[in-house]
Amino acid sequence: MHNIRKISDSLIYVGASDRRLALFENVYPVPNGISYNSYLLLDEKTVLLDTADASVAHRFFENVSAALDGRNLDYLVINHMEPDHCALIGDILLRYPGLTIVTNAKAVTMLKQFFSFDIDARTQVVAEGDTLSTGKHTLQFVMAPMVHWPEAMVTFDTTTGTLFSADAFGTFGAIAGNLFADEMDFHRDCLDEARRYYANIVGKYGTQVQMLLKKVAALDIKMICPLHGPVWRSNLGYFIEKYNLWSTYQPETQGVMIAYGSIYGNTENAADILAAKLAEKGVQGIAMYDVSKTDVSYLVSEAFKFTHIVLASSTYNNGIFTPMENFLLDLKAHALQNRKMAVIENGTWAPQSGKLIRATLDEMKNISVLGDTLTLKSSLKADQLASLETLVDIIANEIIKK
Ligand code: FEO
C-alpha cells in the first residue's frame, strides 16, 4: 500500500524509509534508519525529483503511482547520481517510457556509467541557471559540485520558493510520519544525527558547501526538500546557520570532547581524572568517548561540535593505538580545522603515540595544540598530577572566559 504525504496542492512526498539497514553507504551506522526522499510535482507537466534506493523500490513505485493518480510522468529531474537516489532510474523508465530526464552533463556521464539504456535520446541537459517551465511552476537549476559528488545540483521551484537541495540539509534517520522538521523537536531529537550526517557525508567539502550557500542565499527560499530526513518549511535560518558553522569548520559548543584509546583502563583513568578536574573548574560541556567502542562516525560528528578536543591514547606496536589512529585519520580526511587540542600519551616502555598524534595534527589546518603532551608510563602517578592540573587550567580558562 502506498504511503505518500501532501506537502502542498502541487507537491507530494513519494519517498520511503529503510529501518532495516545497518550501515548507510555500508559504513555509517543508522540505528534510527534512513529516509530516501523523492518528490512529485503535479503541474501541467508532472515532474519526479530524484528516485530512491533499491531497498525501498516496492514502496517507492507504489507511491509514485498513487501520487500520479493515473497521470503520466513527464520529467525526471536527477539532482544527484549516487545510487541511494539513482538506483531506480532504469526501472522508472521502464514504467514511464515517455519521460524525459532532466539533468546536467556530468550526471549524464555517470548515467552512462551506471546504466545502459539510450540516455542521450531521453535526456535534456541543463546547466547553471537554466530553467524548465512545467506550467505554473518554473524550475531553476543550480550546480552544487562536490555536495556531495561532482555532478550534484539543486533545483529551485521559483514559483513556490522550494529548494530541492539534494544531499545538502539532510539528516540520518527514518521518517516516522512526521515529515516536517516543525512536526518534531528537531533540536533535541535530530540535530546530532543531522550533524553526524553532515560531518561524515559532506564534511570534507566545506568550501563547496559554502559556495552553494552563497549561491542559494540570493534565492527567496521558503521550503527546503532534502534527499534525506525532514522537510524544512519554517525556521529555515536555524538549519542554514548550522550548515554555515559546519561548512566553515566553526564549532557549535564551547566545551571539551575527550576521546581516549585505552587498552587496560590506565589511559581511561587519566582521561576520567582530567574530566573531573575540568568539571571542578566549572566546565559544563564535557563529552567522553572510548574510541574502541564508539563508531568513528559519532566521534567525527562530536569533533565538529566542540571547541576543544583532548586525545588520550596508548601506544600500540610502536604507533598510535589503532582505533585512535583511525579516528585521527578520519578527522584529517574530513578536513576538520579551527580546533584547540591537547594530547595525552601512554606507553609502558616506549610511549610514542603523543609524538605521532601531534605530527598528524600538524598536517591539519589551524589546529593548535595546548600545553605539553602529558606522558604516562603505564599509569598516571601522583607526581604527574601537577602536569595534569596545568593542562586542565589551560583548557578551562579558555572555555570559561568565553
Ligand atoms: Fe544521499 Fe550522496 O547521496
mmCIF file of C-alpha atoms and ligand atoms in Angstrom:
data_model
loop_
_atom_site.group_PDB
_atom_site.id
_atom_site.type_symbol
_atom_site.label_atom_id
_atom_site.label_comp_id
_atom_site.label_asym_id
_atom_site.label_seq_id
_atom_site.Cartn_x
_atom_site.Cartn_y
_atom_site.Cartn_z
ATOM 1 C CA MET A 1 0.000 0.000 0.000
ATOM 2 C CA HIS A 2 1.328 3.436 -0.858
ATOM 3 C CA ASN A 3 2.343 5.888 1.862
ATOM 4 C CA ILE A 4 2.524 9.413 0.488
ATOM 5 C CA ARG A 5 2.235 12.837 2.084
ATOM 6 C CA LYS A 6 0.951 16.028 0.594
ATOM 7 C CA ILE A 7 3.428 18.875 1.005
ATOM 8 C CA SER A 8 1.227 21.295 -0.933
ATOM 9 C CA ASP A 9 -1.532 21.002 -3.530
ATOM 10 C CA SER A 10 1.124 20.530 -6.188
ATOM 11 C CA LEU A 11 3.875 18.683 -4.337
ATOM 12 C CA ILE A 12 3.712 15.140 -2.968
ATOM 13 C CA TYR A 13 6.299 13.271 -0.910
ATOM 14 C CA VAL A 14 6.811 9.885 -2.566
ATOM 15 C CA GLY A 15 9.987 8.765 -0.765
ATOM 16 C CA ALA A 16 10.318 5.913 1.697
ATOM 17 C CA SER A 17 12.377 4.890 4.724
ATOM 18 C CA ASP A 18 14.540 1.885 5.487
ATOM 19 C CA ARG A 19 14.794 0.860 9.142
ATOM 20 C CA ARG A 20 16.465 -2.493 8.470
ATOM 21 C CA LEU A 21 19.669 -1.040 7.071
ATOM 22 C CA ALA A 22 22.595 -1.435 9.473
ATOM 23 C CA LEU A 23 25.177 0.676 7.660
ATOM 24 C CA PHE A 24 24.404 3.566 5.307
ATOM 25 C CA GLU A 25 26.884 3.544 2.421
ATOM 26 C CA ASN A 26 27.931 0.245 4.033
ATOM 27 C CA VAL A 27 29.966 2.236 6.571
ATOM 28 C CA TYR A 28 27.832 4.564 8.756
ATOM 29 C CA PRO A 29 25.587 3.005 11.436
ATOM 30 C CA VAL A 30 21.998 4.203 11.137
ATOM 31 C CA PRO A 31 20.264 2.914 14.283
ATOM 32 C CA ASN A 32 17.252 5.105 13.513
ATOM 33 C CA GLY A 33 17.134 4.128 9.846
ATOM 34 C CA ILE A 34 17.375 6.398 6.835
ATOM 35 C CA SER A 35 14.885 8.035 4.513
ATOM 36 C CA TYR A 36 15.286 8.239 0.763
ATOM 37 C CA ASN A 37 13.272 11.286 -0.176
ATOM 38 C CA SER A 38 11.662 11.787 -3.548
ATOM 39 C CA TYR A 39 9.151 14.419 -4.573
ATOM 40 C CA LEU A 40 6.483 14.562 -7.255
ATOM 41 C CA LEU A 41 5.463 17.935 -8.678
ATOM 42 C CA LEU A 42 1.985 17.917 -10.175
ATOM 43 C CA ASP A 43 1.666 20.722 -12.683
ATOM 44 C CA GLU A 44 0.556 20.819 -16.321
ATOM 45 C CA LYS A 45 3.536 18.520 -16.639
ATOM 46 C CA THR A 46 4.430 16.019 -13.930
ATOM 47 C CA VAL A 47 7.968 16.012 -12.542
ATOM 48 C CA LEU A 48 9.651 13.467 -10.282
ATOM 49 C CA LEU A 49 12.644 14.882 -8.408
ATOM 50 C CA ASP A 50 15.121 12.029 -7.929
ATOM 51 C CA THR A 51 14.262 8.358 -7.372
ATOM 52 C CA ALA A 52 15.285 6.297 -4.325
ATOM 53 C CA ASP A 53 17.437 3.452 -3.058
ATOM 54 C CA ALA A 54 16.777 -0.040 -4.400
ATOM 55 C CA SER A 55 15.896 -1.228 -0.873
ATOM 56 C CA VAL A 56 12.644 0.798 -0.896
ATOM 57 C CA ALA A 57 11.756 0.173 -4.547
ATOM 58 C CA HIS A 58 8.421 -1.514 -3.909
ATOM 59 C CA ARG A 59 7.027 1.258 -1.713
ATOM 60 C CA PHE A 60 8.529 3.980 -3.899
ATOM 61 C CA PHE A 61 6.814 2.761 -7.078
ATOM 62 C CA GLU A 62 3.505 2.374 -5.243
ATOM 63 C CA ASN A 63 3.913 5.944 -4.008
ATOM 64 C CA VAL A 64 4.717 7.408 -7.418
ATOM 65 C CA SER A 65 1.775 5.593 -8.994
ATOM 66 C CA ALA A 66 -0.630 6.726 -6.256
ATOM 67 C CA ALA A 67 0.557 10.328 -6.405
ATOM 68 C CA LEU A 68 0.257 10.416 -10.195
ATOM 69 C CA ASP A 69 -3.295 9.081 -9.822
ATOM 70 C CA GLY A 70 -3.491 7.890 -13.409
ATOM 71 C CA ARG A 71 -1.431 10.664 -14.971
ATOM 72 C CA ASN A 72 1.709 10.007 -16.940
ATOM 73 C CA LEU A 73 5.153 11.013 -15.720
ATOM 74 C CA ASP A 74 6.667 13.660 -17.987
ATOM 75 C CA TYR A 75 10.016 14.502 -16.380
ATOM 76 C CA LEU A 76 12.571 13.022 -14.024
ATOM 77 C CA VAL A 77 14.959 15.602 -12.586
ATOM 78 C CA ILE A 78 18.189 13.991 -11.398
ATOM 79 C CA ASN A 79 19.910 16.158 -8.813
ATOM 80 C CA HIS A 80 22.394 13.517 -7.677
ATOM 81 C CA MET A 81 23.694 10.291 -9.169
ATOM 82 C CA GLU A 82 24.711 8.398 -6.033
ATOM 83 C CA PRO A 83 22.851 5.059 -6.092
ATOM 84 C CA ASP A 84 20.887 5.775 -2.905
ATOM 85 C CA HIS A 85 18.916 8.135 -5.162
ATOM 86 C CA CYS A 86 19.560 6.946 -8.711
ATOM 87 C CA ALA A 87 19.236 3.167 -8.326
ATOM 88 C CA LEU A 88 15.685 3.120 -9.655
ATOM 89 C CA ILE A 89 16.169 5.286 -12.754
ATOM 90 C CA GLY A 90 16.237 2.286 -15.097
ATOM 91 C CA ASP A 91 13.059 0.903 -13.531
ATOM 92 C CA ILE A 92 11.205 4.217 -13.621
ATOM 93 C CA LEU A 93 11.972 4.473 -17.341
ATOM 94 C CA LEU A 94 10.500 1.026 -17.896
ATOM 95 C CA ARG A 95 7.322 2.064 -16.095
ATOM 96 C CA TYR A 96 7.076 5.525 -17.688
ATOM 97 C CA PRO A 97 8.864 5.133 -21.042
ATOM 98 C CA GLY A 98 7.800 8.535 -22.331
ATOM 99 C CA LEU A 99 9.501 10.577 -19.637
ATOM 100 C CA THR A 100 12.366 12.979 -20.275
ATOM 101 C CA ILE A 101 15.351 13.010 -17.921
ATOM 102 C CA VAL A 102 16.495 16.495 -16.938
ATOM 103 C CA THR A 103 19.999 16.714 -15.557
ATOM 104 C CA ASN A 104 23.454 18.192 -16.122
ATOM 105 C CA ALA A 105 26.316 16.998 -18.327
ATOM 106 C CA LYS A 106 28.359 15.476 -15.503
ATOM 107 C CA ALA A 107 25.359 13.453 -14.392
ATOM 108 C CA VAL A 108 24.900 12.224 -17.972
ATOM 109 C CA THR A 109 28.435 10.822 -17.873
ATOM 110 C CA MET A 110 27.577 8.988 -14.653
ATOM 111 C CA LEU A 111 24.235 7.807 -16.048
ATOM 112 C CA LYS A 112 26.163 6.148 -18.870
ATOM 113 C CA GLN A 113 28.484 4.516 -16.335
ATOM 114 C CA PHE A 114 25.654 3.152 -14.184
ATOM 115 C CA PHE A 115 23.071 2.331 -16.885
ATOM 116 C CA SER A 116 22.939 1.002 -20.435
ATOM 117 C CA PHE A 117 19.738 2.453 -21.914
ATOM 118 C CA ASP A 118 19.873 5.081 -24.681
ATOM 119 C CA ILE A 119 20.499 8.035 -22.415
ATOM 120 C CA ASP A 120 21.145 10.810 -24.946
ATOM 121 C CA ALA A 121 17.804 10.242 -26.668
ATOM 122 C CA ARG A 122 15.883 10.659 -23.412
ATOM 123 C CA THR A 123 17.815 13.404 -21.684
ATOM 124 C CA GLN A 124 17.516 17.182 -21.634
ATOM 125 C CA VAL A 125 20.854 18.542 -20.453
ATOM 126 C CA VAL A 126 20.733 21.639 -18.260
ATOM 127 C CA ALA A 127 23.446 23.959 -16.963
ATOM 128 C CA GLU A 128 23.764 26.603 -14.243
ATOM 129 C CA GLY A 129 20.735 28.887 -14.199
ATOM 130 C CA ASP A 130 18.751 27.033 -16.863
ATOM 131 C CA THR A 131 15.037 26.777 -16.261
ATOM 132 C CA LEU A 132 12.257 24.355 -17.063
ATOM 133 C CA SER A 133 8.664 25.531 -17.208
ATOM 134 C CA THR A 134 6.164 22.860 -16.243
ATOM 135 C CA GLY A 135 3.040 25.034 -16.470
ATOM 136 C CA LYS A 136 2.503 27.197 -13.402
ATOM 137 C CA HIS A 137 5.890 26.256 -11.981
ATOM 138 C CA THR A 138 9.361 27.150 -13.177
ATOM 139 C CA LEU A 139 12.292 25.040 -12.061
ATOM 140 C CA GLN A 140 15.723 26.623 -11.961
ATOM 141 C CA PHE A 141 18.867 24.505 -11.801
ATOM 142 C CA VAL A 142 21.831 25.435 -9.620
ATOM 143 C CA MET A 143 25.022 23.388 -9.794
ATOM 144 C CA ALA A 144 26.367 22.135 -6.443
ATOM 145 C CA PRO A 145 29.607 20.328 -7.316
ATOM 146 C CA MET A 146 31.012 18.124 -4.527
ATOM 147 C CA VAL A 147 27.921 18.484 -2.366
ATOM 148 C CA HIS A 148 28.452 15.615 -2.337
ATOM 149 C CA TRP A 149 29.587 14.313 -5.746
ATOM 150 C CA PRO A 150 30.855 16.404 -8.677
ATOM 151 C CA GLU A 151 27.585 16.177 -10.639
ATOM 152 C CA ALA A 152 25.354 17.267 -7.750
ATOM 153 C CA MET A 153 22.909 20.076 -8.408
ATOM 154 C CA VAL A 154 19.929 21.552 -6.614
ATOM 155 C CA THR A 155 16.618 22.542 -8.156
ATOM 156 C CA PHE A 156 14.711 25.656 -7.146
ATOM 157 C CA ASP A 157 10.998 25.993 -7.812
ATOM 158 C CA THR A 158 10.797 29.749 -8.354
ATOM 159 C CA THR A 159 7.003 29.663 -8.163
ATOM 160 C CA THR A 160 6.793 28.301 -4.614
ATOM 161 C CA GLY A 161 10.282 29.046 -3.285
ATOM 162 C CA THR A 162 11.002 25.351 -2.771
ATOM 163 C CA LEU A 163 14.643 24.268 -2.848
ATOM 164 C CA PHE A 164 15.191 20.605 -3.718
ATOM 165 C CA SER A 165 18.573 20.535 -2.041
ATOM 166 C CA ALA A 166 19.901 17.045 -2.877
ATOM 167 C CA ASP A 167 22.264 15.797 -0.125
ATOM 168 C CA ALA A 168 22.522 19.259 1.430
ATOM 169 C CA PHE A 169 20.382 19.751 4.553
ATOM 170 C CA GLY A 170 19.956 16.001 5.006
ATOM 171 C CA THR A 171 19.603 14.122 8.289
ATOM 172 C CA PHE A 172 20.121 10.484 9.230
ATOM 173 C CA GLY A 173 17.007 8.732 10.493
ATOM 174 C CA ALA A 174 13.823 7.292 9.038
ATOM 175 C CA ILE A 175 10.747 9.463 8.627
ATOM 176 C CA ALA A 176 8.347 8.454 11.394
ATOM 177 C CA GLY A 177 5.225 10.014 9.894
ATOM 178 C CA ASN A 178 6.391 13.482 10.834
ATOM 179 C CA LEU A 179 7.802 14.585 7.513
ATOM 180 C CA PHE A 180 8.344 18.213 8.504
ATOM 181 C CA ALA A 181 11.074 19.381 10.872
ATOM 182 C CA ASP A 182 8.472 21.508 12.675
ATOM 183 C CA GLU A 183 6.453 18.376 13.496
ATOM 184 C CA MET A 184 9.165 17.167 15.866
ATOM 185 C CA ASP A 185 11.625 18.519 18.417
ATOM 186 C CA PHE A 186 14.402 18.646 15.844
ATOM 187 C CA HIS A 187 16.936 20.369 18.075
ATOM 188 C CA ARG A 188 16.503 17.815 20.852
ATOM 189 C CA ASP A 189 15.968 14.661 18.826
ATOM 190 C CA CYS A 190 17.563 15.110 15.408
ATOM 191 C CA LEU A 191 20.343 17.710 15.458
ATOM 192 C CA ASP A 192 23.002 15.188 16.489
ATOM 193 C CA GLU A 193 22.054 12.947 13.579
ATOM 194 C CA ALA A 194 21.970 15.918 11.199
ATOM 195 C CA ARG A 195 25.478 16.859 12.307
ATOM 196 C CA ARG A 196 26.696 13.258 12.025
ATOM 197 C CA TYR A 197 25.232 13.113 8.518
ATOM 198 C CA TYR A 198 26.825 16.438 7.544
ATOM 199 C CA ALA A 199 30.256 15.783 9.067
ATOM 200 C CA ASN A 200 30.651 12.328 7.599
ATOM 201 C CA ILE A 201 28.952 12.716 4.214
ATOM 202 C CA VAL A 202 29.874 16.255 3.150
ATOM 203 C CA GLY A 203 32.162 17.429 5.949
ATOM 204 C CA LYS A 204 35.224 17.258 3.724
ATOM 205 C CA TYR A 205 33.635 19.651 1.244
ATOM 206 C CA GLY A 206 33.105 22.731 3.390
ATOM 207 C CA THR A 207 34.373 25.092 0.695
ATOM 208 C CA GLN A 208 31.917 23.701 -1.832
ATOM 209 C CA VAL A 209 29.062 23.838 0.687
ATOM 210 C CA GLN A 210 29.923 27.488 1.304
ATOM 211 C CA MET A 211 29.813 28.155 -2.445
ATOM 212 C CA LEU A 212 26.366 26.595 -2.626
ATOM 213 C CA LEU A 213 25.129 28.535 0.418
ATOM 214 C CA LYS A 214 26.275 31.783 -1.180
ATOM 215 C CA LYS A 215 24.501 30.937 -4.429
ATOM 216 C CA VAL A 216 21.216 30.000 -2.801
ATOM 217 C CA ALA A 217 21.345 32.994 -0.457
ATOM 218 C CA ALA A 218 20.177 35.028 -3.462
ATOM 219 C CA LEU A 219 17.031 32.884 -3.753
ATOM 220 C CA ASP A 220 13.811 33.508 -1.859
ATOM 221 C CA ILE A 221 13.691 30.077 -0.215
ATOM 222 C CA LYS A 222 10.507 29.203 1.642
ATOM 223 C CA MET A 223 10.966 25.457 1.887
ATOM 224 C CA ILE A 224 13.887 23.023 1.744
ATOM 225 C CA CYS A 225 13.270 19.482 0.489
ATOM 226 C CA PRO A 226 16.443 17.399 1.013
ATOM 227 C CA LEU A 227 17.081 13.844 -0.132
ATOM 228 C CA HIS A 228 17.335 12.518 3.447
ATOM 229 C CA GLY A 229 15.464 13.462 6.599
ATOM 230 C CA PRO A 230 12.768 16.018 7.311
ATOM 231 C CA VAL A 231 11.461 18.774 5.047
ATOM 232 C CA TRP A 232 12.005 22.345 6.274
ATOM 233 C CA ARG A 233 9.084 24.760 5.834
ATOM 234 C CA SER A 234 9.748 27.035 8.824
ATOM 235 C CA ASN A 235 12.704 28.230 10.890
ATOM 236 C CA LEU A 236 14.985 27.679 7.883
ATOM 237 C CA GLY A 237 17.538 30.101 9.328
ATOM 238 C CA TYR A 238 18.194 27.733 12.244
ATOM 239 C CA PHE A 239 19.364 24.925 9.964
ATOM 240 C CA ILE A 240 21.100 27.173 7.440
ATOM 241 C CA GLU A 241 23.114 28.669 10.307
ATOM 242 C CA LYS A 242 24.175 25.173 11.412
ATOM 243 C CA TYR A 243 25.340 24.497 7.853
ATOM 244 C CA ASN A 244 27.195 27.778 7.879
ATOM 245 C CA LEU A 245 29.051 26.794 11.066
ATOM 246 C CA TRP A 246 29.797 23.249 9.989
ATOM 247 C CA SER A 247 30.960 24.182 6.486
ATOM 248 C CA THR A 248 33.329 26.840 7.832
ATOM 249 C CA TYR A 249 34.582 24.346 10.445
ATOM 250 C CA GLN A 250 33.450 26.571 13.297
ATOM 251 C CA PRO A 251 32.449 24.719 16.480
ATOM 252 C CA GLU A 252 28.913 24.920 17.829
ATOM 253 C CA THR A 253 29.682 24.429 21.512
ATOM 254 C CA GLN A 254 32.237 25.784 23.962
ATOM 255 C CA GLY A 255 33.246 22.538 25.588
ATOM 256 C CA VAL A 256 35.599 19.585 25.589
ATOM 257 C CA MET A 257 35.433 16.309 23.766
ATOM 258 C CA ILE A 258 37.705 13.800 25.475
ATOM 259 C CA ALA A 259 38.438 10.819 23.257
ATOM 260 C CA TYR A 260 40.555 8.085 24.772
ATOM 261 C CA GLY A 261 42.058 4.894 23.430
ATOM 262 C CA SER A 262 42.829 2.681 26.394
ATOM 263 C CA ILE A 263 43.807 -0.989 26.372
ATOM 264 C CA TYR A 264 43.648 -1.893 30.074
ATOM 265 C CA GLY A 265 41.998 1.206 31.538
ATOM 266 C CA ASN A 266 45.002 3.277 32.642
ATOM 267 C CA THR A 267 44.733 5.854 29.859
ATOM 268 C CA GLU A 268 40.992 5.933 30.524
ATOM 269 C CA ASN A 269 41.733 6.639 34.194
ATOM 270 C CA ALA A 270 43.833 9.679 33.290
ATOM 271 C CA ALA A 271 41.081 10.888 30.933
ATOM 272 C CA ASP A 272 38.493 10.433 33.677
ATOM 273 C CA ILE A 273 40.558 12.432 36.170
ATOM 274 C CA LEU A 274 41.069 15.178 33.589
ATOM 275 C CA ALA A 275 37.308 15.320 33.015
ATOM 276 C CA ALA A 276 36.572 15.516 36.747
ATOM 277 C CA LYS A 277 39.065 18.334 37.234
ATOM 278 C CA LEU A 278 37.629 20.229 34.252
ATOM 279 C CA ALA A 279 34.192 19.889 35.830
ATOM 280 C CA GLU A 280 35.566 21.145 39.171
ATOM 281 C CA LYS A 281 36.822 24.219 37.351
ATOM 282 C CA GLY A 282 33.298 24.843 36.089
ATOM 283 C CA VAL A 283 33.480 23.439 32.555
ATOM 284 C CA GLN A 284 29.999 22.158 31.746
ATOM 285 C CA GLY A 285 30.205 20.855 28.208
ATOM 286 C CA ILE A 286 32.277 17.668 28.555
ATOM 287 C CA ALA A 287 31.745 14.605 26.383
ATOM 288 C CA MET A 288 33.859 11.449 26.811
ATOM 289 C CA TYR A 289 34.257 8.678 24.291
ATOM 290 C CA ASP A 290 36.091 5.372 24.284
ATOM 291 C CA VAL A 291 37.321 5.261 20.692
ATOM 292 C CA SER A 292 37.365 1.442 20.786
ATOM 293 C CA LYS A 293 33.641 1.129 21.343
ATOM 294 C CA THR A 294 32.262 4.253 19.659
ATOM 295 C CA ASP A 295 31.770 4.148 15.921
ATOM 296 C CA VAL A 296 34.092 6.681 14.368
ATOM 297 C CA SER A 297 31.233 8.498 12.591
ATOM 298 C CA TYR A 298 29.950 9.628 16.020
ATOM 299 C CA LEU A 299 33.451 10.718 17.023
ATOM 300 C CA VAL A 300 33.881 12.792 13.857
ATOM 301 C CA SER A 301 30.489 14.388 14.443
ATOM 302 C CA GLU A 302 31.362 15.340 18.029
ATOM 303 C CA ALA A 303 34.680 16.770 16.865
ATOM 304 C CA PHE A 304 32.698 19.047 14.527
ATOM 305 C CA LYS A 305 30.658 20.185 17.543
ATOM 306 C CA PHE A 306 33.171 21.079 20.273
ATOM 307 C CA THR A 307 35.771 23.835 20.550
ATOM 308 C CA HIS A 308 38.306 21.693 22.418
ATOM 309 C CA ILE A 309 39.360 18.099 21.894
ATOM 310 C CA VAL A 310 41.610 16.002 24.138
ATOM 311 C CA LEU A 311 43.141 12.921 22.561
ATOM 312 C CA ALA A 312 44.450 10.398 25.096
ATOM 313 C CA SER A 313 45.984 7.312 23.569
ATOM 314 C CA SER A 314 48.002 4.251 24.364
ATOM 315 C CA THR A 315 50.974 3.327 22.225
ATOM 316 C CA TYR A 316 50.479 0.176 20.165
ATOM 317 C CA ASN A 317 53.087 -1.617 18.053
ATOM 318 C CA ASN A 318 55.217 1.495 18.401
ATOM 319 C CA GLY A 319 52.420 3.552 16.858
ATOM 320 C CA ILE A 320 49.105 5.131 17.850
ATOM 321 C CA PHE A 321 46.555 2.702 19.334
ATOM 322 C CA THR A 322 44.722 1.702 16.169
ATOM 323 C CA PRO A 323 41.154 2.886 16.985
ATOM 324 C CA MET A 324 42.602 6.299 17.908
ATOM 325 C CA GLU A 325 44.699 6.355 14.754
ATOM 326 C CA ASN A 326 41.593 5.539 12.716
ATOM 327 C CA PHE A 327 39.705 8.414 14.378
ATOM 328 C CA LEU A 328 42.565 10.831 13.840
ATOM 329 C CA LEU A 329 42.907 9.928 10.166
ATOM 330 C CA ASP A 330 39.141 10.310 9.728
ATOM 331 C CA LEU A 331 39.320 13.810 11.235
ATOM 332 C CA LYS A 332 42.073 14.654 8.786
ATOM 333 C CA ALA A 333 40.133 13.121 5.879
ATOM 334 C CA HIS A 334 37.100 15.233 6.788
ATOM 335 C CA ALA A 335 39.270 18.353 6.872
ATOM 336 C CA LEU A 336 38.467 19.291 10.469
ATOM 337 C CA GLN A 337 40.090 22.624 11.297
ATOM 338 C CA ASN A 338 39.984 25.516 13.766
ATOM 339 C CA ARG A 339 40.140 23.428 16.923
ATOM 340 C CA LYS A 340 42.138 23.507 20.150
ATOM 341 C CA MET A 341 43.578 20.115 21.015
ATOM 342 C CA ALA A 342 45.514 18.551 23.888
ATOM 343 C CA VAL A 343 47.365 15.242 23.878
ATOM 344 C CA ILE A 344 47.946 12.561 26.490
ATOM 345 C CA GLU A 345 50.073 9.559 25.578
ATOM 346 C CA ASN A 346 50.737 6.297 27.328
ATOM 347 C CA GLY A 347 53.248 3.504 26.837
ATOM 348 C CA THR A 348 54.851 1.053 29.212
ATOM 349 C CA TRP A 349 58.342 1.051 27.717
ATOM 350 C CA ALA A 350 58.382 3.498 24.769
ATOM 351 C CA PRO A 351 55.472 5.970 24.643
ATOM 352 C CA GLN A 352 55.193 7.121 21.029
ATOM 353 C CA SER A 353 51.537 7.911 20.451
ATOM 354 C CA GLY A 354 51.739 11.576 21.511
ATOM 355 C CA LYS A 355 54.520 12.433 19.103
ATOM 356 C CA LEU A 356 52.700 10.653 16.257
ATOM 357 C CA ILE A 357 49.337 12.271 17.078
ATOM 358 C CA ARG A 358 50.932 15.710 17.088
ATOM 359 C CA ALA A 359 52.620 15.006 13.758
ATOM 360 C CA THR A 360 49.211 14.256 12.223
ATOM 361 C CA LEU A 361 47.640 17.326 13.847
ATOM 362 C CA ASP A 362 50.459 19.402 12.325
ATOM 363 C CA GLU A 363 49.259 18.287 8.893
ATOM 364 C CA MET A 364 45.756 19.610 9.576
ATOM 365 C CA LYS A 365 44.656 23.201 9.115
ATOM 366 C CA ASN A 366 44.532 25.627 12.025
ATOM 367 C CA ILE A 367 44.749 23.072 14.818
ATOM 368 C CA SER A 368 46.532 24.436 17.861
ATOM 369 C CA VAL A 369 47.836 22.043 20.479
ATOM 370 C CA LEU A 370 47.538 23.348 24.032
ATOM 371 C CA GLY A 371 50.313 22.765 26.552
ATOM 372 C CA ASP A 372 52.781 19.907 26.517
ATOM 373 C CA THR A 373 51.951 16.306 25.784
ATOM 374 C CA LEU A 374 51.309 14.556 29.090
ATOM 375 C CA THR A 375 53.284 11.317 29.003
ATOM 376 C CA LEU A 376 52.190 8.357 31.125
ATOM 377 C CA LYS A 377 54.311 5.299 31.593
ATOM 378 C CA SER A 378 51.729 2.607 32.210
ATOM 379 C CA SER A 379 49.577 4.741 34.530
ATOM 380 C CA LEU A 380 49.131 8.222 35.940
ATOM 381 C CA LYS A 381 51.245 8.794 39.073
ATOM 382 C CA ALA A 382 50.784 11.304 41.882
ATOM 383 C CA ASP A 383 53.829 13.294 40.819
ATOM 384 C CA GLN A 384 52.157 13.904 37.444
ATOM 385 C CA LEU A 385 49.008 15.448 38.858
ATOM 386 C CA ALA A 386 50.532 18.919 38.672
ATOM 387 C CA SER A 387 51.116 18.467 34.929
ATOM 388 C CA LEU A 388 47.556 17.264 34.511
ATOM 389 C CA GLU A 389 46.301 20.273 36.502
ATOM 390 C CA THR A 390 48.279 22.596 34.230
ATOM 391 C CA LEU A 391 46.518 21.126 31.194
ATOM 392 C CA VAL A 392 43.158 21.417 32.962
ATOM 393 C CA ASP A 393 43.833 25.086 33.782
ATOM 394 C CA ILE A 394 44.756 25.941 30.209
ATOM 395 C CA ILE A 395 41.609 24.316 28.787
ATOM 396 C CA ALA A 396 39.240 25.519 31.500
ATOM 397 C CA ASN A 397 40.491 29.106 31.319
ATOM 398 C CA GLU A 398 39.876 29.221 27.590
ATOM 399 C CA ILE A 399 36.371 27.822 27.830
ATOM 400 C CA ILE A 400 35.167 29.667 30.894
ATOM 401 C CA LYS A 401 36.407 33.083 29.815
ATOM 402 C CA LYS A 402 34.177 32.712 26.752
HETATM 403 FE FE1 FEO B 1 22.306 10.561 -0.397
HETATM 404 FE FE2 FEO B 1 25.374 11.459 -1.842
HETATM 405 O O1 FEO B 1 23.739 10.522 -1.631
#
